[in-house]
Backbone as numpy.savetxt, mean C-alpha at the origin, in Angstrom:
# Nx Ny Nz CAx CAy CAz Cx Cy Cz
-10.94 -3.88 0.74 -11.12 -2.57 1.39 -11.86 -1.59 0.50
-12.11 -1.99 -0.76 -12.79 -1.13 -1.73 -12.00 0.15 -2.01
-10.67 0.03 -2.05 -9.84 1.20 -2.39 -8.97 0.91 -3.60
-9.24 -0.18 -4.30 -8.45 -0.52 -5.49 -8.83 0.40 -6.66
-7.82 0.83 -7.41 -8.10 1.61 -8.60 -8.24 0.67 -9.79
-8.95 1.10 -10.79 -9.17 0.27 -11.97 -8.63 0.95 -13.22
-8.12 0.14 -14.17 -8.03 -1.31 -14.06 -6.95 -1.71 -13.07
-7.16 -2.80 -12.33 -6.16 -3.22 -11.35 -4.89 -3.71 -12.03
-3.75 -3.30 -11.50 -2.47 -3.78 -12.04 -1.90 -4.88 -11.15
-2.00 -4.69 -9.86 -1.48 -5.66 -8.90 -2.62 -6.16 -8.01
-2.84 -7.46 -8.02 -3.87 -8.06 -7.16 -3.18 -8.96 -6.14
-3.56 -8.81 -4.89 -2.98 -9.65 -3.83 -3.82 -10.90 -3.62
-3.18 -12.06 -3.62 -3.83 -13.32 -3.31 -3.25 -13.84 -2.00
-4.06 -13.82 -0.95 -3.62 -14.24 0.38 -3.83 -15.74 0.50
-2.74 -16.50 0.59 -2.79 -17.94 0.56 -2.49 -18.51 1.94
-3.53 -18.94 2.66 -3.36 -19.45 4.02 -3.03 -20.93 3.95
-1.88 -21.30 4.50 -1.36 -22.66 4.44 -1.49 -23.38 5.77
-1.42 -24.70 5.72 -1.44 -25.53 6.92 -0.02 -25.56 7.49
0.16 -24.98 8.66 1.51 -24.90 9.24 2.12 -26.27 9.48
1.29 -27.28 9.68 1.78 -28.62 9.92 2.50 -29.22 8.73
2.22 -28.67 7.55 2.84 -29.18 6.32 4.15 -28.46 5.99
4.49 -27.47 6.78 5.68 -26.65 6.44 6.58 -26.52 7.66
6.96 -27.66 8.19 7.79 -27.69 9.38 9.23 -28.09 9.05
10.17 -27.45 9.74 11.56 -27.88 9.70 11.69 -28.96 10.79
11.82 -30.21 10.38 11.79 -31.32 11.35 12.96 -31.28 12.33
14.08 -30.74 11.89 15.24 -30.68 12.79 15.06 -29.62 13.87
14.49 -28.49 13.48 14.31 -27.39 14.42 12.95 -27.45 15.12
12.05 -28.29 14.59 10.70 -28.42 15.15 9.98 -27.07 15.17
10.08 -26.36 14.05 9.39 -25.08 13.89 9.15 -24.86 12.40
8.45 -23.79 12.10 8.17 -23.48 10.70 9.47 -23.35 9.90
9.41 -23.75 8.63 10.55 -23.50 7.76 10.80 -22.00 7.69
12.00 -21.60 7.34 12.32 -20.18 7.33 11.52 -19.45 6.26
11.29 -18.16 6.44 10.59 -17.38 5.42 11.27 -17.47 4.04
12.60 -17.47 4.05 13.34 -17.59 2.79 13.01 -18.92 2.10
12.97 -20.00 2.88 12.65 -21.32 2.32 11.21 -21.37 1.82
10.29 -20.72 2.54 8.89 -20.71 2.15 8.70 -19.98 0.82
9.30 -18.80 0.69 9.19 -18.03 -0.55 9.81 -18.82 -1.71
10.96 -19.44 -1.46 11.63 -20.22 -2.50 10.76 -21.40 -2.95
10.14 -22.06 -1.99 9.27 -23.21 -2.30 8.06 -22.77 -3.12
7.44 -21.67 -2.72 6.29 -21.15 -3.44 6.67 -20.76 -4.86
7.82 -20.15 -5.02 8.30 -19.74 -6.34 8.45 -20.96 -7.25
9.03 -22.03 -6.73 9.22 -23.24 -7.53 7.88 -23.84 -7.96
6.92 -23.83 -7.05 5.59 -24.37 -7.38 4.94 -23.56 -8.48
5.00 -22.23 -8.37 4.38 -21.36 -9.37 5.11 -21.46 -10.71
6.42 -21.59 -10.66 7.18 -21.76 -11.91 6.76 -23.05 -12.61
6.51 -24.10 -11.82 6.05 -25.37 -12.39 4.69 -25.21 -13.06
3.81 -24.47 -12.39 2.46 -24.27 -12.93 2.51 -23.55 -14.27
3.40 -22.57 -14.39 3.44 -21.73 -15.60 4.61 -22.06 -16.52
5.18 -23.25 -16.38 6.38 -23.58 -17.16 6.13 -23.62 -18.67
4.90 -23.84 -19.08 4.59 -23.91 -20.51 4.09 -22.59 -21.07
4.07 -21.56 -20.23 3.59 -20.25 -20.68 4.77 -19.28 -20.69
5.32 -19.03 -21.85 6.51 -18.19 -21.98 6.22 -16.71 -21.71
4.95 -16.34 -21.69 4.60 -14.94 -21.48 4.45 -14.59 -20.01
4.49 -15.59 -19.15 4.33 -15.37 -17.71 5.69 -15.53 -17.02
6.02 -14.59 -16.14 7.24 -14.71 -15.34 6.88 -14.76 -13.86
7.74 -15.38 -13.07 7.51 -15.54 -11.64 8.69 -14.91 -10.90
8.40 -13.98 -9.98 9.45 -13.22 -9.32 9.26 -13.22 -7.80
10.36 -13.38 -7.09 10.33 -13.28 -5.64 10.21 -11.83 -5.21
9.41 -11.59 -4.17 9.29 -10.27 -3.56 9.59 -10.40 -2.07
9.50 -9.31 -1.36 9.83 -9.32 0.06 8.89 -10.21 0.87
7.58 -10.12 0.58 6.58 -10.87 1.34 5.83 -11.89 0.49
6.15 -11.97 -0.79 5.31 -12.74 -1.69 6.09 -13.24 -2.89
5.37 -13.92 -3.76 5.89 -14.28 -5.08 4.91 -13.71 -6.10
5.44 -12.97 -7.05 4.59 -12.30 -8.02 4.54 -13.07 -9.34
3.32 -13.30 -9.81 3.11 -13.89 -11.13 2.80 -12.74 -12.08
3.73 -12.46 -12.99 3.59 -11.33 -13.90 3.06 -11.84 -15.25
1.84 -11.45 -15.57 1.24 -11.88 -16.83 1.67 -10.98 -17.98
1.74 -9.68 -17.72 2.25 -8.72 -18.68 2.54 -7.44 -17.92
2.94 -6.39 -18.61 3.33 -5.15 -17.92 2.14 -4.45 -17.27
0.93 -4.89 -17.60 -0.26 -4.24 -17.06 -0.98 -5.03 -15.98
-0.55 -6.28 -15.73 -1.27 -7.07 -14.74 -0.38 -8.13 -14.11
-0.47 -8.23 -12.78 0.28 -9.25 -12.05 -0.50 -9.62 -10.79
-0.17 -10.78 -10.21 -0.78 -11.23 -8.97 0.32 -11.50 -7.95
0.22 -10.87 -6.79 1.14 -11.15 -5.68 0.55 -12.25 -4.82
1.20 -13.40 -4.81 0.74 -14.53 -4.00 1.48 -14.46 -2.65
0.72 -14.21 -1.59 1.29 -14.02 -0.26 1.00 -15.25 0.60
2.01 -16.07 0.89 1.77 -17.24 1.75 1.64 -16.81 3.21
0.77 -17.48 3.94 0.53 -17.09 5.33 0.15 -18.29 6.18
0.42 -18.18 7.47 0.01 -19.19 8.44 -0.83 -18.52 9.52
-1.91 -19.14 9.90 -2.75 -18.61 10.98 -1.98 -18.68 12.29
-2.08 -17.63 13.10 -1.43 -17.64 14.41 -2.15 -18.63 15.34
-1.49 -18.98 16.43 -2.04 -19.98 17.35 -3.40 -19.58 17.91
-3.60 -18.27 18.12 -4.88 -17.82 18.68 -5.95 -17.61 17.62
-5.57 -17.77 16.35 -6.54 -17.65 15.27 -6.98 -16.24 14.96
-6.30 -15.24 15.54 -6.73 -13.85 15.37 -5.93 -13.10 14.31
-4.88 -13.70 13.79 -4.04 -13.01 12.81 -3.29 -14.04 11.98
-2.37 -13.56 11.16 -1.61 -14.44 10.28 -0.14 -14.05 10.32
0.71 -15.05 10.14 2.14 -14.82 10.03 2.52 -14.88 8.56
3.16 -13.81 8.09 3.58 -13.77 6.69 5.09 -13.57 6.64
5.74 -14.06 5.58 7.20 -13.99 5.51 7.71 -12.60 5.17
8.87 -12.29 5.70 9.60 -11.06 5.36 11.05 -11.50 5.15
11.46 -11.60 3.89 12.78 -12.17 3.61 13.89 -11.14 3.57
13.57 -9.88 3.85 14.60 -8.84 3.80 15.14 -8.50 5.19
14.69 -9.21 6.21 15.15 -8.94 7.57 15.84 -10.19 8.13
17.12 -10.07 8.47 17.86 -11.21 9.01 18.36 -12.14 7.92
19.12 -13.13 8.34 19.76 -14.04 7.38 18.75 -14.83 6.56
17.78 -15.42 7.23 16.77 -16.23 6.54 15.39 -15.60 6.57
15.37 -14.32 6.95 14.11 -13.63 7.04 13.44 -13.82 8.40
12.23 -13.32 8.51 11.46 -13.47 9.74 9.98 -13.51 9.37
9.17 -13.97 10.30 7.73 -13.91 10.11 7.17 -12.72 10.85
6.31 -11.96 10.19 5.65 -10.84 10.83 4.15 -11.11 10.90
3.52 -10.57 11.92 2.09 -10.79 12.13 1.29 -9.68 11.49
0.27 -10.05 10.75 -0.61 -9.05 10.14 -1.97 -9.70 9.90
-2.92 -8.92 9.40 -4.26 -9.46 9.19 -5.05 -8.56 8.24
-5.29 -9.01 7.00 -6.05 -8.20 6.04 -7.47 -7.90 6.50
-8.02 -8.75 7.36 -9.37 -8.47 7.88 -9.34 -7.25 8.79
-8.26 -7.11 9.55 -8.11 -5.92 10.41 -7.93 -4.68 9.55
-7.19 -4.79 8.46 -7.01 -3.66 7.54 -8.37 -3.23 6.97
-9.17 -4.22 6.61 -10.50 -3.93 6.08 -11.34 -3.15 7.08
-11.35 -3.61 8.33 -12.12 -2.94 9.37 -11.58 -1.54 9.63
-10.26 -1.40 9.65 -9.65 -0.10 9.92 -10.06 0.94 8.88
-9.98 0.56 7.61 -10.35 1.50 6.54 -11.84 1.81 6.59
-12.66 0.80 6.88 -14.10 1.05 7.02 -14.39 2.02 8.15
-13.69 1.86 9.28 -13.88 2.75 10.43 -13.52 4.19 10.07
-12.41 4.37 9.34 -12.00 5.71 8.92 -13.06 6.29 7.98
-13.54 5.48 7.07 -14.56 5.94 6.12 -15.82 6.39 6.85
-16.19 5.65 7.90 -17.40 5.99 8.67 -17.18 7.22 9.55
-16.03 7.27 10.24 -15.80 8.34 11.22 -15.58 9.70 10.58
-15.19 9.73 9.30 -14.93 11.01 8.63 -16.12 11.46 7.78
-17.23 10.73 7.84 -18.39 11.08 7.02 -19.06 12.35 7.52
-19.72 13.03 6.63 -20.45 14.25 6.96 -21.88 14.11 6.42
-22.85 14.18 7.31 -24.26 14.05 6.92 -24.50 12.78 6.11
-23.85 11.71 6.52 -24.02 10.43 5.84 -23.20 10.26 4.58
-22.47 11.29 4.18 -21.64 11.23 2.97 -20.25 10.73 3.32
-19.93 9.51 2.87 -18.63 8.91 3.15 -17.69 9.15 1.98
-16.63 9.88 2.25 -15.74 10.30 1.16 -14.36 9.66 1.19
-13.96 9.08 2.34 -12.56 8.68 2.46 -12.13 7.64 1.43
-12.91 6.59 1.23 -12.49 5.53 0.32 -12.31 6.06 -1.11
-13.19 6.96 -1.53 -13.06 7.51 -2.87 -11.82 8.39 -2.98
-11.55 9.14 -1.90 -10.33 9.95 -1.89 -9.10 9.04 -1.92
-9.14 7.94 -1.19 -8.02 6.99 -1.19 -7.76 6.47 -2.60
-8.83 6.18 -3.34 -8.66 5.69 -4.71 -8.05 6.77 -5.60
-8.50 8.01 -5.42 -7.94 9.12 -6.20 -6.45 9.30 -5.89
-6.11 9.21 -4.63 -4.71 9.39 -4.24 -3.84 8.23 -4.72
-4.39 7.02 -4.74 -3.63 5.88 -5.26 -3.44 6.00 -6.77
-4.38 6.65 -7.43 -4.21 6.93 -8.86 -3.05 7.91 -9.07
-2.99 8.92 -8.22 -1.87 9.88 -8.29 -0.55 9.17 -7.99
-0.57 8.28 -7.00 0.63 7.51 -6.67 1.13 6.73 -7.88
0.19 6.13 -8.60 0.54 5.34 -9.78 1.16 6.21 -10.86
0.70 7.45 -10.97 1.21 8.37 -11.98 2.55 8.99 -11.59
2.68 9.34 -10.32 3.81 10.16 -9.88 4.88 9.38 -9.10
4.49 8.31 -8.44 5.42 7.62 -7.53 5.41 6.11 -7.76
5.56 5.71 -9.00 5.47 4.29 -9.32 6.76 3.72 -9.90
7.79 4.55 -9.99 9.06 4.10 -10.55 10.19 4.41 -9.57
11.17 3.52 -9.54 12.35 3.77 -8.70 13.10 5.00 -9.21
13.73 5.77 -8.34 13.92 5.50 -6.92 12.81 6.06 -6.02
11.82 6.76 -6.61 10.81 7.43 -5.80 9.51 6.62 -5.70
9.60 5.31 -5.89 8.40 4.47 -5.83 7.89 4.37 -4.39
6.58 4.59 -4.23 5.93 4.49 -2.93 4.95 3.31 -3.00
4.93 2.50 -1.97 4.03 1.37 -1.96 2.59 1.82 -1.81
1.71 1.16 -2.54 0.30 1.56 -2.59 -0.37 1.50 -1.22
-0.14 0.42 -0.48 -0.77 0.28 0.84 -0.24 1.35 1.79
1.03 1.69 1.67 1.61 2.77 2.45 0.87 4.08 2.17
0.65 4.38 0.90 -0.02 5.63 0.53 -1.44 5.66 1.09
-2.11 4.51 1.06 -3.48 4.42 1.58 -3.52 4.66 3.09
-2.59 4.02 3.82 -2.56 4.21 5.27 -2.09 5.61 5.64
-1.23 6.21 4.82 -0.82 7.59 5.05 -2.04 8.52 4.92
-2.87 8.25 3.94 -4.11 9.04 3.78 -5.00 8.88 5.00
-5.09 7.65 5.51 -5.92 7.42 6.70 -5.36 8.15 7.91
-4.05 8.19 8.04 -3.42 8.88 9.17 -3.67 10.38 9.11
-3.56 10.94 7.91 -3.71 12.39 7.76 -5.17 12.82 7.83
-6.06 12.04 7.24 -7.45 12.47 7.11 -8.40 11.84 8.13
-7.90 10.88 8.91 -8.80 10.08 9.74 -9.25 10.68 11.05
-8.82 11.91 11.37 -9.12 12.47 12.69 -10.23 13.51 12.71
-10.75 13.86 11.56 -11.82 14.87 11.53 -12.69 14.67 10.30
-13.90 15.25 10.29 -14.80 15.06 9.15 -14.20 15.60 7.85
-14.50 14.90 6.76 -14.07 15.34 5.42 -15.28 16.00 4.77
-15.24 17.31 4.67 -16.39 18.07 4.18 -16.54 18.06 2.67
-15.46 17.83 1.96 -15.52 17.77 0.50 -14.31 16.99 -0.01
-14.42 16.50 -1.24 -13.29 15.78 -1.85 -12.10 16.72 -2.03
-12.39 17.93 -2.45 -11.31 18.91 -2.66 -10.56 19.18 -1.36
-11.33 19.38 -0.29 -10.72 19.68 1.01 -9.85 18.51 1.47
-10.37 17.30 1.31 -9.62 16.13 1.76 -8.33 15.93 0.99
-8.38 16.06 -0.32 -7.19 15.88 -1.15 -6.16 16.95 -0.84
-6.63 18.18 -0.70 -5.71 19.29 -0.40 -5.05 19.10 0.96
-5.82 18.65 1.94 -5.24 18.42 3.27 -4.17 17.33 3.21
-4.45 16.27 2.45 -3.46 15.20 2.32 -2.14 15.75 1.79
-2.21 16.49 0.70 -0.97 17.00 0.09 -0.29 18.06 0.96
-1.08 18.72 1.81 -0.48 19.74 2.68 0.40 19.13 3.76
0.15 17.84 4.10 0.88 17.21 5.21 1.75 16.04 4.78
1.50 15.48 3.61 2.13 14.20 3.23 3.65 14.25 3.26
4.26 15.34 2.83 5.72 15.39 2.75 6.37 15.26 4.13
5.62 15.57 5.19 6.18 15.49 6.54 6.42 14.06 7.01
5.93 13.09 6.26 6.03 11.69 6.67 7.09 10.90 5.90
8.00 11.62 5.25 9.01 10.92 4.47 10.43 11.20 4.95
10.55 11.57 6.22 11.88 11.68 6.83 12.29 10.36 7.45
11.32 9.68 8.04 11.58 8.38 8.65 10.28 7.59 8.72
10.39 6.28 8.93 9.21 5.43 9.01 8.30 5.87 10.16
6.99 5.94 9.89 6.08 6.42 10.92 4.67 5.83 10.82
4.43 4.98 9.83 3.08 4.44 9.62 3.02 3.02 10.17
2.28 2.86 11.26 2.18 1.56 11.93 1.08 0.71 11.28
1.37 -0.56 11.13 0.39 -1.51 10.62 -0.76 -1.61 11.62
-2.00 -1.33 11.21 -3.14 -1.42 12.14 -3.31 -2.81 12.74
-2.77 -3.82 12.08 -2.91 -5.18 12.57 -1.74 -5.63 13.43
-0.71 -4.79 13.53 0.48 -5.17 14.30 1.31 -3.94 14.57
1.24 -3.42 15.78 1.92 -2.17 16.11 3.45 -2.28 16.05
3.97 -3.50 15.97 5.41 -3.68 15.86 5.90 -3.65 14.42
4.97 -3.62 13.47 5.30 -3.64 12.06 5.08 -2.27 11.43
6.14 -1.68 10.90 6.04 -0.39 10.22 5.81 -0.62 8.73
4.68 -0.16 8.24 4.34 -0.37 6.83 5.31 0.37 5.91
5.84 1.48 6.38 6.74 2.30 5.55 8.19 2.18 6.00
8.59 1.00 6.52 9.96 0.86 7.01 11.00 1.10 5.92
10.62 0.90 4.67 11.56 1.12 3.56 11.98 2.58 3.43
11.19 3.49 4.00 11.53 4.91 3.95 12.87 5.16 4.63
13.15 4.42 5.68 14.42 4.58 6.40 15.62 4.20 5.55
15.38 3.43 4.50 16.46 2.99 3.63 16.70 3.93 2.45
15.82 4.90 2.27 15.98 5.86 1.16 17.08 6.86 1.49
17.86 7.24 0.49 18.89 8.26 0.73 18.25 9.63 0.77
18.98 10.60 1.23 18.45 11.95 1.44 17.98 12.59 0.14
18.67 12.30 -0.95 18.28 12.89 -2.24 16.93 12.34 -2.70
16.71 11.05 -2.53 15.44 10.45 -2.92 14.30 10.98 -2.07
14.53 11.09 -0.77 13.51 11.67 0.10 13.16 13.09 -0.34
14.18 13.83 -0.72 13.96 15.22 -1.17 13.13 15.25 -2.43
13.39 14.33 -3.35 12.61 14.27 -4.60 11.14 13.98 -4.31
10.89 13.02 -3.42 9.51 12.67 -3.07 8.81 13.87 -2.41
9.48 14.48 -1.47 8.88 15.59 -0.73 8.63 16.78 -1.64
9.55 17.05 -2.57 9.36 18.16 -3.51 8.16 17.92 -4.41
8.01 16.67 -4.86 6.88 16.34 -5.73 5.56 16.49 -4.97
5.53 16.03 -3.74 4.33 16.17 -2.92 4.01 17.64 -2.65
5.03 18.45 -2.45 4.82 19.87 -2.23 4.29 20.54 -3.50
4.79 20.13 -4.64 4.29 20.67 -5.91 2.80 20.35 -6.08
2.42 19.13 -5.72 1.02 18.73 -5.80 0.17 19.54 -4.83
0.72 19.86 -3.67 0.01 20.69 -2.71 -0.22 22.10 -3.25
0.77 22.66 -3.90 0.62 24.00 -4.47 -0.51 24.01 -5.51
-0.57 22.96 -6.31 -1.62 22.88 -7.34 -2.99 22.72 -6.70
-3.10 21.78 -5.73 -4.40 21.55 -5.10 -4.86 22.78 -4.32
-3.94 23.52 -3.75 -4.29 24.74 -3.02 -4.87 25.79 -3.96
-4.25 25.93 -5.13 -4.79 26.88 -6.12 -6.18 26.44 -6.57
-6.36 25.14 -6.76 -7.65 24.63 -7.20 -8.74 24.91 -6.16
-8.43 24.68 -4.90 -9.40 24.92 -3.82 -9.71 26.42 -3.72
-8.70 27.24 -3.84 -8.91 28.70 -3.79 -9.81 29.17 -4.92
-9.58 28.62 -6.11 -10.41 29.00 -7.26 -11.85 28.53 -7.08
-12.03 27.35 -6.48 -13.38 26.87 -6.20 -14.08 27.80 -5.23
-13.35 28.25 -4.21 -13.92 29.16 -3.21 -14.36 30.47 -3.86
-13.62 30.90 -4.85 -13.95 32.15 -5.56 -15.05 31.95 -6.60
-15.47 30.70 -6.79 -16.53 30.42 -7.75 -16.06 30.22 -9.17
-14.75 30.15 -9.37 -14.19 29.98 -10.71 -13.95 28.49 -10.96
-15.02 27.78 -11.24 -14.93 26.32 -11.34 -14.12 25.86 -12.53
-14.22 26.54 -13.65 -13.48 26.12 -14.84 -11.97 26.20 -14.61
-11.54 27.30 -13.98 -10.11 27.43 -13.68 -9.67 26.39 -12.66
-10.56 26.07 -11.70 -10.24 25.06 -10.70 -10.07 23.69 -11.35
-10.95 23.38 -12.30 -10.86 22.10 -13.01 -9.54 22.00 -13.77
-9.13 23.12 -14.35 -7.84 23.13 -15.07 -6.69 22.76 -14.14
-6.74 23.26 -12.90 -5.70 22.94 -11.93 -5.76 21.46 -11.52
-6.97 20.98 -11.25 -7.10 19.57 -10.85 -6.61 18.63 -11.94
-6.81 19.01 -13.19 -6.35 18.17 -14.30 -4.84 18.01 -14.30
-4.13 18.99 -13.75 -2.67 18.88 -13.67 -2.24 17.75 -12.75
-3.13 17.38 -11.84 -2.84 16.30 -10.90 -3.35 14.96 -11.40
-4.55 14.96 -11.99 -5.20 13.69 -12.28 -5.21 13.26 -13.74
-4.64 14.05 -14.65 -4.60 13.62 -16.05 -3.18 13.66 -16.57
């Protein structure tokens, strides 16, 4: 989607498997998501068994190969749907043995491209660059529990807030994002563009009220800073505006 920040810390590897090789013969259907994640973990552990610096960890939808504190790869196993238009990926946190949810990274790619195109002004496409800036802020401000926000969630939240009208400047776009972002942390509200039944931010519903308050307060603080920066830019005081922006990005 060209919205990754550098240096990359987490890289997603989408691994499309042959569904015929992963069948539960007794049930005559795919093995459970829990079994799939467990199987993938064992395979990756075997691959890296001689490397003491690499660890392998189960995640909700993937297995993560952690090389060090600065770099890891999320290996996401997937099966193509019968119609060939999407993929089924495991979700092991729902139900006893998990469930398969439908999604499609190609649809995500198109969705972000469409937002980037539709919000352009005089041929100037700003959304993707703003998304990268906001993901950088996410990494600085919302990357540790209990207030950790998922990167893809933050990106789609930016698309939801900024995707309905032209983005006239980077400052305007960033300020608008922070002016509205806190309103989306009361309950899950960001739908997966590839599957309207899948909420990308469903984990928000599991956060306690105090954690939600911490996230919203931090977002509001960022809005106050960005608002001052935009106001100073409007007044022509660029040096003072830069000082304010540095409070967010450095």
